[in-house]
Short mmCIF file of C-alpha atoms in Angstrom, two decimals:
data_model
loop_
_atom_site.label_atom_id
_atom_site.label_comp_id
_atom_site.label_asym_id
_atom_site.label_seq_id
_atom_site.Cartn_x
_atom_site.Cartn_y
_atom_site.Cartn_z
CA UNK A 1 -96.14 4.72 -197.03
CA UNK A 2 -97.93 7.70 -196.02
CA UNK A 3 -96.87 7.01 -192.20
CA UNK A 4 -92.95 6.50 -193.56
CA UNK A 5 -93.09 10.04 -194.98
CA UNK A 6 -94.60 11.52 -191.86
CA UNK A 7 -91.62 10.22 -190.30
CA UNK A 8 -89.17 10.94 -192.51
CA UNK A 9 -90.58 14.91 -192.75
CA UNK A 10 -90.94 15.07 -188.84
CA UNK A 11 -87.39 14.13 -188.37
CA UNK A 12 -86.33 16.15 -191.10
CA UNK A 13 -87.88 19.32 -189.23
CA UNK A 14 -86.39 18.29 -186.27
CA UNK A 15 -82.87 18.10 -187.31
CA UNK A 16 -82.84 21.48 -188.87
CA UNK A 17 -84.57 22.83 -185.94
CA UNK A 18 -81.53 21.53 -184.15
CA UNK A 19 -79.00 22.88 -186.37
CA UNK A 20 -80.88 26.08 -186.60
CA UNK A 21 -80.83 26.26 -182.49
CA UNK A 22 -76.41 24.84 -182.80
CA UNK A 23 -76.30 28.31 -185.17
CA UNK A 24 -78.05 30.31 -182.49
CA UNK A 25 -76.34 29.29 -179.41
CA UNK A 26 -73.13 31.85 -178.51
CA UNK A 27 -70.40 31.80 -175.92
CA UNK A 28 -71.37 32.99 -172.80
CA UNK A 29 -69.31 36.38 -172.12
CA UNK A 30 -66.22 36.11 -169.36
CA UNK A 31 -67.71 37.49 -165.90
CA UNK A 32 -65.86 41.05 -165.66
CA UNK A 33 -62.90 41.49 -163.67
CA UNK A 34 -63.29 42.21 -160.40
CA UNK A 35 -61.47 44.24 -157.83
CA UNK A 36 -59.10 43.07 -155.41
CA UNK A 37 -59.58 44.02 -151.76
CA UNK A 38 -55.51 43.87 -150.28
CA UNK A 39 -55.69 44.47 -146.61
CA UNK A 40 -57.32 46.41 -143.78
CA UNK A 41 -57.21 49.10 -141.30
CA UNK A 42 -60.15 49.17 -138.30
CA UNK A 43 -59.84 51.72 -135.63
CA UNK A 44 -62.34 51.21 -133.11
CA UNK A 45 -63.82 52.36 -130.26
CA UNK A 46 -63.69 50.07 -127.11
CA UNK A 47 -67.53 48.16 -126.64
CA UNK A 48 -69.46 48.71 -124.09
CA UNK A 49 -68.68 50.03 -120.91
CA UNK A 50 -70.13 50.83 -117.48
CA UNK A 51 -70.53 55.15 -117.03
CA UNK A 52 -68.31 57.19 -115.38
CA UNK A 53 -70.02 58.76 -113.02
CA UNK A 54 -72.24 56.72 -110.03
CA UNK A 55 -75.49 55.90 -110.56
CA UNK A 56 -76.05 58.87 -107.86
CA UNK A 57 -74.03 61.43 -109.95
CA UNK A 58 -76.20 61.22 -112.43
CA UNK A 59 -79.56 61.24 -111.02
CA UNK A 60 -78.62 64.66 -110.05
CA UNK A 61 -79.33 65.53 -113.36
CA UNK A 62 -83.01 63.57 -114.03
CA UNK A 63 -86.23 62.56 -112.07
CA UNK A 64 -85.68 58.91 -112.46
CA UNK A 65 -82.80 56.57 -110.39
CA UNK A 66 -80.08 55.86 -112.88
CA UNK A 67 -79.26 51.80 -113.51
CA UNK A 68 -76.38 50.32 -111.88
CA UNK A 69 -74.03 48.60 -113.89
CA UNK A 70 -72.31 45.10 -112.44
CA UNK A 71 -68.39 46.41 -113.05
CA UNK A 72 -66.18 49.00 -112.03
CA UNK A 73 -66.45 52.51 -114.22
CA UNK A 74 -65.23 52.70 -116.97
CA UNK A 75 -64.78 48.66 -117.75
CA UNK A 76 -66.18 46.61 -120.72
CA UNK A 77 -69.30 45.03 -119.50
CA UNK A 78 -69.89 41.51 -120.30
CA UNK A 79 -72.63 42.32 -122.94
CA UNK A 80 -70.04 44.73 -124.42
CA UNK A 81 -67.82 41.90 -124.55
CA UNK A 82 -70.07 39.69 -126.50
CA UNK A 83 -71.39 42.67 -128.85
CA UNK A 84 -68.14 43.10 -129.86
CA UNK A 85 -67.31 39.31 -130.52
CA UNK A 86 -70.81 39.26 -132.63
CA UNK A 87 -69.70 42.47 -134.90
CA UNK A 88 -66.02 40.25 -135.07
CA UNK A 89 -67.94 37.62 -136.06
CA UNK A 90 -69.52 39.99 -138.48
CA UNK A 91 -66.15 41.33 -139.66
CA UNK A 92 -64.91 37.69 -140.46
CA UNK A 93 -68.06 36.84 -143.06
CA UNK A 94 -67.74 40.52 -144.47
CA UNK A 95 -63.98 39.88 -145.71
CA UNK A 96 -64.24 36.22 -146.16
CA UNK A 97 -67.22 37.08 -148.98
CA UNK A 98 -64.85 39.93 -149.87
CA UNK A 99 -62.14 37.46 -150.94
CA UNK A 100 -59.61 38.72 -148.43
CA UNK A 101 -59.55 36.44 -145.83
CA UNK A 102 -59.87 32.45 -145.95
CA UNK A 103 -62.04 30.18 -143.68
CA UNK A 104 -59.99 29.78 -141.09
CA UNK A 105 -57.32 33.32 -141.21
CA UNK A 106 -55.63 34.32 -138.54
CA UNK A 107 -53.89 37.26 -140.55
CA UNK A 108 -55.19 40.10 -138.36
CA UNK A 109 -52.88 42.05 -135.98
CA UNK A 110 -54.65 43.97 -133.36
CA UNK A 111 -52.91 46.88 -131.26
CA UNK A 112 -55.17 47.99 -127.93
CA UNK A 113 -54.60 51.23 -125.86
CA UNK A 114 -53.56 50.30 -121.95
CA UNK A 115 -56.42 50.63 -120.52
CA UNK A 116 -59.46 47.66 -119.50
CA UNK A 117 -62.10 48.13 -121.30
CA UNK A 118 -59.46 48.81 -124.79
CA UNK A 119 -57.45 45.36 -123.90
CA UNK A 120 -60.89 43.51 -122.98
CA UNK A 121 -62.68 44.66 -126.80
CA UNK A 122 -59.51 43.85 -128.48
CA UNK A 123 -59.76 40.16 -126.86
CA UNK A 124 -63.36 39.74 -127.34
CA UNK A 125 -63.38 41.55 -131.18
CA UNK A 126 -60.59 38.21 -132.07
CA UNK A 127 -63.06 36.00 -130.59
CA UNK A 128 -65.54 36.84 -133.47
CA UNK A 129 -63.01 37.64 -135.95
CA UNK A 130 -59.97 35.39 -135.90
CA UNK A 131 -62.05 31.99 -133.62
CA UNK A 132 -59.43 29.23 -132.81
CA UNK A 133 -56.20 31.51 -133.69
CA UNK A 134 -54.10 32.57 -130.87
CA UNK A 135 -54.54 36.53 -130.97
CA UNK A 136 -52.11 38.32 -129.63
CA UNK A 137 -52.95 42.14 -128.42
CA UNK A 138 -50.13 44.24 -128.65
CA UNK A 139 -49.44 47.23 -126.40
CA UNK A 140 -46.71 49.80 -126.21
CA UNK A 141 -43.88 49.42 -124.38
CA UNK A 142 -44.45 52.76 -123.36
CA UNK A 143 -46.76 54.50 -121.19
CA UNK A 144 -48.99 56.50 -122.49
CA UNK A 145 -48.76 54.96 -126.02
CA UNK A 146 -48.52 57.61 -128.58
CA UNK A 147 -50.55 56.05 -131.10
CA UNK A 148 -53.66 57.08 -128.60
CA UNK A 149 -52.11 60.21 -126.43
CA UNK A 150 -50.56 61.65 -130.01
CA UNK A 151 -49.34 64.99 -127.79
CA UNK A 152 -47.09 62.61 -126.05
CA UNK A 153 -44.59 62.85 -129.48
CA UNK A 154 -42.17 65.41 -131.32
CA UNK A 155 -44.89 64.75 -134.59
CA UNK A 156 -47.39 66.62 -132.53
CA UNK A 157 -46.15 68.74 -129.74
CA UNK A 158 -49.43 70.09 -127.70
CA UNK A 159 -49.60 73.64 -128.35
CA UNK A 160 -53.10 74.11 -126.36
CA UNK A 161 -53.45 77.71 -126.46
CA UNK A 162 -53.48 77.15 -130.81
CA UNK A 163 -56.21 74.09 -130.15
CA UNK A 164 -58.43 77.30 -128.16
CA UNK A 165 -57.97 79.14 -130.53
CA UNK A 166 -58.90 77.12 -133.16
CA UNK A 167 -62.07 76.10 -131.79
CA UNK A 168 -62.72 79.54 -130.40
CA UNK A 169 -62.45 80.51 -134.15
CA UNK A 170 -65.34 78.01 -135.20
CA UNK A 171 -68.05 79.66 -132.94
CA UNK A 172 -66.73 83.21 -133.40
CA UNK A 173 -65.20 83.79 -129.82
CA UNK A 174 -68.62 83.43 -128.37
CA UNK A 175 -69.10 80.26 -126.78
CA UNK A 176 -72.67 81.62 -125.10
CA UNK A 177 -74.18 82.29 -129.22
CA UNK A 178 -73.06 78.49 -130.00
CA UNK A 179 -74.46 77.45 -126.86
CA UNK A 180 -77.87 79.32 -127.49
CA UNK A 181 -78.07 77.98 -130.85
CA UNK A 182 -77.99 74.60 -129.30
CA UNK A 183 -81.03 74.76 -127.32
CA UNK A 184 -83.81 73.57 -128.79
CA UNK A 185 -81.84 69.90 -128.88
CA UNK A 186 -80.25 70.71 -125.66
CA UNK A 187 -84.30 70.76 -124.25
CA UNK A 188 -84.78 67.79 -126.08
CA UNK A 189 -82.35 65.90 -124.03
CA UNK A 190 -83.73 67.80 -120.72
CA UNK A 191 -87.02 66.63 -121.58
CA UNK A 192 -85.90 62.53 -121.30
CA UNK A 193 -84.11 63.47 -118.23
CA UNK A 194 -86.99 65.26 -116.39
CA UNK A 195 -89.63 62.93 -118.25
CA UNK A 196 -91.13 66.13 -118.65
CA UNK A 197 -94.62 65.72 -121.55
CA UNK A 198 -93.62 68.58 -123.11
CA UNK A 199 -90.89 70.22 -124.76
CA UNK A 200 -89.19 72.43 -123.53
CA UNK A 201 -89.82 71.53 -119.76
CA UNK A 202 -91.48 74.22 -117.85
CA UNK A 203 -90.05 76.05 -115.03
CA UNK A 204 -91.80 73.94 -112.46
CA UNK A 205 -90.60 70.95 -113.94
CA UNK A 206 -86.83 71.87 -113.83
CA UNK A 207 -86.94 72.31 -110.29
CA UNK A 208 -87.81 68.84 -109.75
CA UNK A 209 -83.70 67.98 -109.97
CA UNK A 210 -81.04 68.77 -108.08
CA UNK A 211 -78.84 70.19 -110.50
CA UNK A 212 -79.64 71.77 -113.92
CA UNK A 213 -78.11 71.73 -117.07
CA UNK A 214 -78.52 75.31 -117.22
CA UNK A 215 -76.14 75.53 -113.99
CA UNK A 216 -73.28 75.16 -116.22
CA UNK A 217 -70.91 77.89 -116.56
CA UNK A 218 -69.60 78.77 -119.72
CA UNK A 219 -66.19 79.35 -120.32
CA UNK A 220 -63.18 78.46 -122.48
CA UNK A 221 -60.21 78.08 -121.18
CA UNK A 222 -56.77 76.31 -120.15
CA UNK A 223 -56.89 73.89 -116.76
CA UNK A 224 -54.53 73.54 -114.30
CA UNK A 225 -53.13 70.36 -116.09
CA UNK A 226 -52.49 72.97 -119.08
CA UNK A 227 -55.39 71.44 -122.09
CA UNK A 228 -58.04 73.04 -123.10
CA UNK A 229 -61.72 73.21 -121.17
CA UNK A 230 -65.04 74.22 -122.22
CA UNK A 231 -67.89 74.41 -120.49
CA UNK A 232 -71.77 75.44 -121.11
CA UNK A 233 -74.95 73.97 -120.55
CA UNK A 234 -75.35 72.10 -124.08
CA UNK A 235 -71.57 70.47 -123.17
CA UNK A 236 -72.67 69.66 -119.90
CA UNK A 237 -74.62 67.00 -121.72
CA UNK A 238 -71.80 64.62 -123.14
CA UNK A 239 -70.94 62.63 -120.39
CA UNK A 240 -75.06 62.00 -119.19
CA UNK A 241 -75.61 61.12 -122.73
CA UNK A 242 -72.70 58.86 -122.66
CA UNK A 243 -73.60 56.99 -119.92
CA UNK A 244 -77.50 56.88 -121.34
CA UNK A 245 -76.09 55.18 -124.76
CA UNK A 246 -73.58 52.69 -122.31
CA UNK A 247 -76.88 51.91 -120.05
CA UNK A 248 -79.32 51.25 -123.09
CA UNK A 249 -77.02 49.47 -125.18
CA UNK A 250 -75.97 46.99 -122.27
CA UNK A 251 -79.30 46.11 -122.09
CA UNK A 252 -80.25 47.69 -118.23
CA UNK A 253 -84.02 48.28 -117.26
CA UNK A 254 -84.85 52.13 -116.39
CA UNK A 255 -87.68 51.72 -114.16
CA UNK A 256 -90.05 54.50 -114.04
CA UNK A 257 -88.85 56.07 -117.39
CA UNK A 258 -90.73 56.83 -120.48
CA UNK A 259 -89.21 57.47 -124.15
CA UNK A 260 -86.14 54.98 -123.27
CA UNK A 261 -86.02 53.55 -127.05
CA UNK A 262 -83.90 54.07 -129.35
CA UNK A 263 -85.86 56.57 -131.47
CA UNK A 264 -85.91 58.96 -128.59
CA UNK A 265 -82.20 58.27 -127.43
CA UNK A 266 -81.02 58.86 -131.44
CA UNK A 267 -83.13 62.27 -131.31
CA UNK A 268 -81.99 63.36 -127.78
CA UNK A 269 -78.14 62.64 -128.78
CA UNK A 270 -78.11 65.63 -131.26
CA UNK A 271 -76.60 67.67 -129.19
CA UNK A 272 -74.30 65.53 -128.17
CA UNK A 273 -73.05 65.15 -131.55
CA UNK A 274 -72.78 69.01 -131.99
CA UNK A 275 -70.64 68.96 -128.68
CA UNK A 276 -68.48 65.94 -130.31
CA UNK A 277 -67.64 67.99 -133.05
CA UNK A 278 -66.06 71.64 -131.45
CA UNK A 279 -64.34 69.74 -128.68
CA UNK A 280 -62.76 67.01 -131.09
CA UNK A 281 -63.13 67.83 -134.54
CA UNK A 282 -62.29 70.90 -134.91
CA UNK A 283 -59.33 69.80 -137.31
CA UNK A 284 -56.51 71.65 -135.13
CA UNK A 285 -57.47 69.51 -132.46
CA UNK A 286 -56.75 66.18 -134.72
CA UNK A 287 -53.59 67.74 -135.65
CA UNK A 288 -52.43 67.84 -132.22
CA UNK A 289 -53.72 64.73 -130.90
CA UNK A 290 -53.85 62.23 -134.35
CA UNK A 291 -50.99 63.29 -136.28
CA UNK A 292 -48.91 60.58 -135.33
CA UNK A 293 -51.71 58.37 -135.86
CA UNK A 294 -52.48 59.49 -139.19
CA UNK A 295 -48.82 58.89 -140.23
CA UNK A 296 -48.93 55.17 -139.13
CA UNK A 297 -52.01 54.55 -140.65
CA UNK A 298 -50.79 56.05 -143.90
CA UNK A 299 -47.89 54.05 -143.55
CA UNK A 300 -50.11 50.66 -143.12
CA UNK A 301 -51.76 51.03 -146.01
CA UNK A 302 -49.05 51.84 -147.93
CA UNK A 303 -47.01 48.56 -147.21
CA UNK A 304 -45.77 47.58 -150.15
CA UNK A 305 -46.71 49.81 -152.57
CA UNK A 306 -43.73 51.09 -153.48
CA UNK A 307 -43.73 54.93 -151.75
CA UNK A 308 -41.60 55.96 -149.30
CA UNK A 309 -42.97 55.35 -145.28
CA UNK A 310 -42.54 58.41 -143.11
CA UNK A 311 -43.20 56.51 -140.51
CA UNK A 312 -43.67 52.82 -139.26
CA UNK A 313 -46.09 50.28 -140.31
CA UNK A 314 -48.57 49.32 -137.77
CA UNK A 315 -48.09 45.06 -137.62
CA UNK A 316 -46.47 42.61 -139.79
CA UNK A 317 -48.08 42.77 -143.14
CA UNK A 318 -51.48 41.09 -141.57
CA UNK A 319 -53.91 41.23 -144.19
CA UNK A 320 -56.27 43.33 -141.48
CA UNK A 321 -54.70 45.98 -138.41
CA UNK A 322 -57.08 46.79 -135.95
CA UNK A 323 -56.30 49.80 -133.56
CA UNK A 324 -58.40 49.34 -129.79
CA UNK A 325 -59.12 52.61 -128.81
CA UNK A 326 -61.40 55.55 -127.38
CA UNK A 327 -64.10 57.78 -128.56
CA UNK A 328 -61.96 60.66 -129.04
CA UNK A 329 -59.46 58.33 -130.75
CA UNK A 330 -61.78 58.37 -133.58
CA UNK A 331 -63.38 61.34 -133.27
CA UNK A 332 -60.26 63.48 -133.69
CA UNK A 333 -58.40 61.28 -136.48
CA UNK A 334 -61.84 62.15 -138.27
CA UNK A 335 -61.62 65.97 -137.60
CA UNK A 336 -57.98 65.93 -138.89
CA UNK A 337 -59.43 64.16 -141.99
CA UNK A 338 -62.55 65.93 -142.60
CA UNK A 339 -64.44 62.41 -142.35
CA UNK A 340 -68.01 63.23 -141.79
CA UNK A 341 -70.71 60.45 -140.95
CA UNK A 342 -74.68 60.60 -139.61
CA UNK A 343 -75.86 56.74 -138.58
CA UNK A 344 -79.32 56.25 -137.27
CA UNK A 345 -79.28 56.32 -133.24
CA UNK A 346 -76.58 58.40 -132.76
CA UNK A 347 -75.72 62.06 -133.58
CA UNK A 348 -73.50 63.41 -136.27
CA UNK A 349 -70.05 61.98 -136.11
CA UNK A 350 -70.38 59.93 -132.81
CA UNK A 351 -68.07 57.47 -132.12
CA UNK A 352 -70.61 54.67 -131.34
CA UNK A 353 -69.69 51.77 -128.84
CA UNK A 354 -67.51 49.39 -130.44
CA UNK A 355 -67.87 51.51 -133.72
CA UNK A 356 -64.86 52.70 -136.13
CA UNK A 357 -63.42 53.94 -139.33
CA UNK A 358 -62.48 51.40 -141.65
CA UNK A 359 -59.93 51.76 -143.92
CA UNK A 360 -59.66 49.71 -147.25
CA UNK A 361 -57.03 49.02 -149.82
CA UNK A 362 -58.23 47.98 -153.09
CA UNK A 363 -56.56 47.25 -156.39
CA UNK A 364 -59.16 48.00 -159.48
CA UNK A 365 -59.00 45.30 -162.01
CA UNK A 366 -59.35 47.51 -164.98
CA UNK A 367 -55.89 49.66 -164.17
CA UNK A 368 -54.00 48.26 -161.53
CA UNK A 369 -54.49 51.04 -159.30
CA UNK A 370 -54.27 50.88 -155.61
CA UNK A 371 -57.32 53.01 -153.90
CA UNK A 372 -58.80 53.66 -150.49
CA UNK A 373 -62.45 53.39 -149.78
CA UNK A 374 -63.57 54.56 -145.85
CA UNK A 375 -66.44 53.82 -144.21
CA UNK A 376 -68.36 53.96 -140.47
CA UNK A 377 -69.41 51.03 -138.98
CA UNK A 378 -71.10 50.80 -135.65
CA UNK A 379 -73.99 48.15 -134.55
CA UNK A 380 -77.38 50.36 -133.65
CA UNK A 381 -78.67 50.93 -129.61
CA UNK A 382 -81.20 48.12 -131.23
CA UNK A 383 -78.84 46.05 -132.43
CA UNK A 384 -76.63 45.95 -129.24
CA UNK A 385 -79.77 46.00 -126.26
CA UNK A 386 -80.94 43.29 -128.05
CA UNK A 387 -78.11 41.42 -129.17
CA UNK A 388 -79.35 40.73 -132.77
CA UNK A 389 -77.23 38.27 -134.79
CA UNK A 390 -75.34 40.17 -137.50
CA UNK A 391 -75.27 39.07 -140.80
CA UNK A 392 -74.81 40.50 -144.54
CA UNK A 393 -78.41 40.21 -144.57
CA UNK A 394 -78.87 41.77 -141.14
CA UNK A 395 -75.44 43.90 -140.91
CA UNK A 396 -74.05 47.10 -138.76
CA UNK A 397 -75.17 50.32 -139.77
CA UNK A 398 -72.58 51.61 -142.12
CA UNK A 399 -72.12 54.74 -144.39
CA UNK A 400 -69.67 54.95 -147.28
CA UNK A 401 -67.37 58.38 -146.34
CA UNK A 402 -65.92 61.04 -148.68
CA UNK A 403 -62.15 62.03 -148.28
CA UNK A 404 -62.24 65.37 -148.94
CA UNK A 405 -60.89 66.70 -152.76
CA UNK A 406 -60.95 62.75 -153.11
CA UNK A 407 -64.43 61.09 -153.51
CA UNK A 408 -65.41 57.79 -152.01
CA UNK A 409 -62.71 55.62 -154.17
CA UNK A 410 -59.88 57.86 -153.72
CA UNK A 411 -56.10 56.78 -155.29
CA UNK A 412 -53.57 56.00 -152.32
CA UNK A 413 -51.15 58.19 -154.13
CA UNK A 414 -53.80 61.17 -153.42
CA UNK A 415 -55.15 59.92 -149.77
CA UNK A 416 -51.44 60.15 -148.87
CA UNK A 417 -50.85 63.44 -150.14
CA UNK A 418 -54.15 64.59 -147.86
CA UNK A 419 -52.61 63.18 -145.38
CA UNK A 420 -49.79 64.93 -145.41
CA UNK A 421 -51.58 68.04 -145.86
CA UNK A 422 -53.42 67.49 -142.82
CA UNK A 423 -50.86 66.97 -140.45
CA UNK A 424 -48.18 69.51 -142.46
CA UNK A 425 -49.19 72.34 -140.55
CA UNK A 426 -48.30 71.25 -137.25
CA UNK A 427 -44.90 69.05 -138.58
CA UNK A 428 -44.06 72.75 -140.01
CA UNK A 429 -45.48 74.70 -137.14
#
């Protein structure tokens, strides 16, 4: 008997610590909404490409014999190629996570300058981002295409003694004071040319070259083909350093160098970057040269969103546009936008190889609203020498950007009227 009511109190105990646990349990709350990424605009910098100048050329400038790369100047080297297909690759996980493309998506329209090495990193970014689809790369019918040489239309006529004066404004009329004011980074970058131990190189040690950067004349001024030129020592530096990022990034040995890493490349390219930004974005200068850009790009994100176009589309309503193009092609559509970026390896608002603005269009799930969120994305020297997979784990360097009097999420009602702003005062001019 005794066992029986055991029993009978045990399962007692357990059925009201049942119900008790029914009376607890509660609905597990409805994941929030989430917003809706609607399409994309990429505009890119070609990959990597051989330098300019002959390996000869530039070992004027520094005590060690320059690499040779295995293509013509100027071209998309092979490892370009296939850094490029790996950030594609890259792109295609990033908006296939994001919900905006499916596993096999061949919305994306991509647009390249006419030149090599834009055609070739349009081709090889397809490979990585659309595999299996038959990518087309569209080109202008005309030559130069205006969407890249911008002074080419009536949006923009090129007015080049307003782009002097404009960036003769930003360093007071005294090109020799901005200069000077670059020279503790402009020795930096001497040093890793002249290997010298010791910043700033002596005197000793910068006779050891046969040209100087300190040879360079400065001047600003209109050239016989009737655009603007400036010169000075710490400008003299942009196409060396160009060529230095292109070498170390395609993965070429420097024998008989010290400090090639990319710590010491990312600290010598400050410079650079403060060259970069008078010659291309000074925001007169995108005016001139991006307006016509800006407009189409506007226009693409705008598709179908109700305002009125000023101007064309880029594509067909592809979920993602990608525009092939050059440094400058980025670097001045950010001057006329006041986009500002710093990424590790590079200086202040360098277009990296194979790096670009991105452009989103998102719809937030509490209102409706359409926005626009921007962002830099560029692999590091690292990244691209040693050709390390991408992943979201193991991703490009990127950094969110602020549209000015906007934010980071920014309605498209107000990026369009900055837009316009931008561009108004050459459209009116």
């Amino acid at each position: 008997m005794r066992i029986a009511r055991i029993a009978a109190s045990l399962a007692l105990l357990v059925s009201t610590m049942m119900a008790g646990g029914a009376v607890a349990q509660t609905t597990p709350p409805a994941p929030p909404p989430q917003d809706k990424l609607e399409r994309v605009v990429i505009v890119m910098r070609h990959g990597v490409r051989s330098a300019m100048s002959s390996p000869e050329e530039l070992g004027r400038y520094s005590r060690r014999a320059w690499p040779r790369f295995a293509v013509p100047p100027g071209h998309l080297t092979a490892n370009g190629a296939t850094l490029v297909t790996m950030l594609g690759g890259w792109y295609r996980e990033h908006y296939r996570q994001a919900g905006l493309l499916g596993a096999r998506d061949c919305a994306v329209y991509y647009w390249a300058n006419h030149t090599q090495r834009t055609e070739a990193t349009a081709t090889a970014l397809a490979e990585g981002l659309t595999p299996g689809c038959s990518a087309t790369i569209h080109q202008s019918a005309a030559a130069p295409d205006p969407l890249f040489e911008a002074p080419q239309t009536p949006l923009a006529p090129l007015d080049p003694q307003r782009m002097l004066a404009a960036i003769s404004a930003r360093v007071d009329g005294n090109l020799a004071a901005w200069d000077a004011r670059q020279g503790p980074d402009r020795d930096r970058f001497e040093a890793l040319l002249l290997q010298c131990r010791r910043i700033p190189c002596s005197s000793v040690e910068r006779t050891r070259v046969q040209r100087r950067l300190g040879d360079t004349p400065i001047a600003m001024r209109i050239d016989a083909s009737g655009k603007p030129d400036l010169t000075s020592p710490g400008l003299q530096v942009a196409g060396i350093a160009e060529s230095l990022v292109m070498a170390y990034a395609d993965g070429l040995a420097f024998p008989g160098w010290r400090g090639i890493d990319a710590a010491t490349i990312g600290k010598a390219l400050v410079v650079h970057g403060a060259g970069i930004d008078l010659r291309t974005r000074t925001p007169e200068v995108g005016r001139q040269t991006s307006s016509y850009l800006a407009m189409r790009l506007l226009a693409t994100l705008q598709r179908g969103a109700g305002a009125t176009a000023l101007a064309d589309p880029i594509g067909d309503a592809e979920k993602i546009v990608v525009l092939s193009g050059h440094d400058g092609t980025v670097t001045m559509l950010a001057g006329l936008l006041g986009l500002d970026w710093k990424l590790r390896d590079y200086g202040a608002g360098e277009a990296a190889p194979g790096g670009g603005l991105v452009f989103e269009v998102w719809r937030l799930a509490t209102t409706g609203q359409q926005v626009v969120r921007a962002r830099y994305v560029a692999q590091g020297l690292d990244q691209m020498r040693h050709q390390i997979p991408l992943s979201e784990r193991a991703p490009p360097g990127s950094v969110a950007l602020t549209i000015p009097d906007c934010g980071e999420t920014c309605p498209l009602s107000a990026f369009a009227g900055h837009v316009l702003k931008q561009v108004s005062t050459v459209t009116q001019g």
